[in-house]
């Protein structure tokens, strides 16, 4: 049960004064539908009204708060002209300007002959000071109530700044005093205020520095959020580890034979990963390991090695990929090795129907298939394994944690849980890997196999488009193949599609008269699986020489003859994504090249991104830079990334706090595994505050 002290936090925003049926939908769209969502909606700026000069000394271009005597009103002769009010103090004159001003209202607010305080941006017009639409108008008695510094919040259309600020004030009034969950020594060392004090200070900045992510109140709030994330992940991990695994030991015959079949020796990093995985699989606990490796670092062979260990131990293994193209490709890569080793491999995708599917599932249940490769079709209820011991999941960030657990549940309960190995070719910065994969051990493949040369990367301005087409034609005429990647236009797939179709048609006209009918193929996300596969097969088989594509080719598609990739509007892509795409070429021994076509003028961030790509092909360095330049949400392509959505923490700015939260969480659970001490009970409140309720259930259920 959520503690009573947090009931106000989870009350609907409609319970706040001033947030009725008209405004509530706007506030909800902006921040969320509960009171605590407004606590996390922090100011992005401030208006400082502390500058209170006399008129003659006032600096133009600043917000000034001025006390003046109103002289007279000058209503406009036509409605198109502004309404003007003249005033003075002992040092000079000031004109107040109102467009579409209502005369009755202005005469009431600013009556001639009386003193008023006005606050707003001061400008010079024809050398004379004037203020257009003052933000605040007050009497001398009200001056003390005029906030000297006001927070400025991110807004949405239809919501006035003052209205939102008032609603947030009402929300903050409900913030309770909560028990302190921080370690007292660490809190003193960081000089952080208490939770409620930090929340109020973050909403009431006094200076521009208070808006910075490194200000003490904001650091404190970010740390709270990161600590709740790390504590929850460790609780979930502990639960998964408690589900007993089964010790799997092979005799090494299949793995030894595989090594002899490989075209080149394993890298040191591959050997290390194989040893870590074998160690996990031999233990009585379940394996939960992330295998991170750059494009072309040899992850697939490490995964095959793990699956062969399961087969040596008399069990089955499954490998799941996010798309049909990828699943097919994994099956085609692994099958020749499995055939030579006498290991039975099959492929199951959503396309398999009818009798063929039934026959395959019967063989699987009877134990006549050793390794099953497939898409999320593997999750379906009618897919029953004879004895599944290892699940390999490729490109995990396309699947949620729930799906990861779903495949792991396909094992036989009486034999212990299924070991899980997750692979990703998206090099993930350490900070992100802690938040997205904090429940896993990590193996990294940092070396490239022999024979891989770095891809020659160049930037080309879009106005040299015909030169790029010429370079593509020359490559194809020399027997090589080319990818042409169209940009992500907007969030909408429809417009991406239009861009790709249009580019496909213009390149067909430019190239097919010389290269022959059908030599320019198109693949995009809106095609059916069969159409996509047909286009990919035409390209892989050499009937098509140029493949125009949206980013569906980003992950794992392997055509060794492809040596050039052209990426249009490269400035719209993230660094990690450009690096992924670039990894599609130069895989077959011939050197690869990548042309990043950009439309200028480029902003500083875009320039920095393209420069890093030219300088390095180290995916991990690129990922760290991507995080620094774009922030966490973008790095893995947020919405499908399975990444927690942080409201207060910014992983690029708060990376060190994340590492500290990780260590703190580990120590807490070592000393107080059930969170039963005084601090432990406060930490339970923290978990509820940041909606990590499921982790608390794991505490109870053990």
PDB file of C-alpha atoms in Angstrom, residues 107 171 409:
ATOM      1  CA  UNK A 107      -8.358  54.003 -16.708  1.00  0.00           C
ATOM      2  CA  UNK A 171       0.647  21.947  -5.946  1.00  0.00           C
ATOM      3  CA  UNK A 409       9.632 -18.200 -18.673  1.00  0.00           C
TER       4      UNK A 409
END
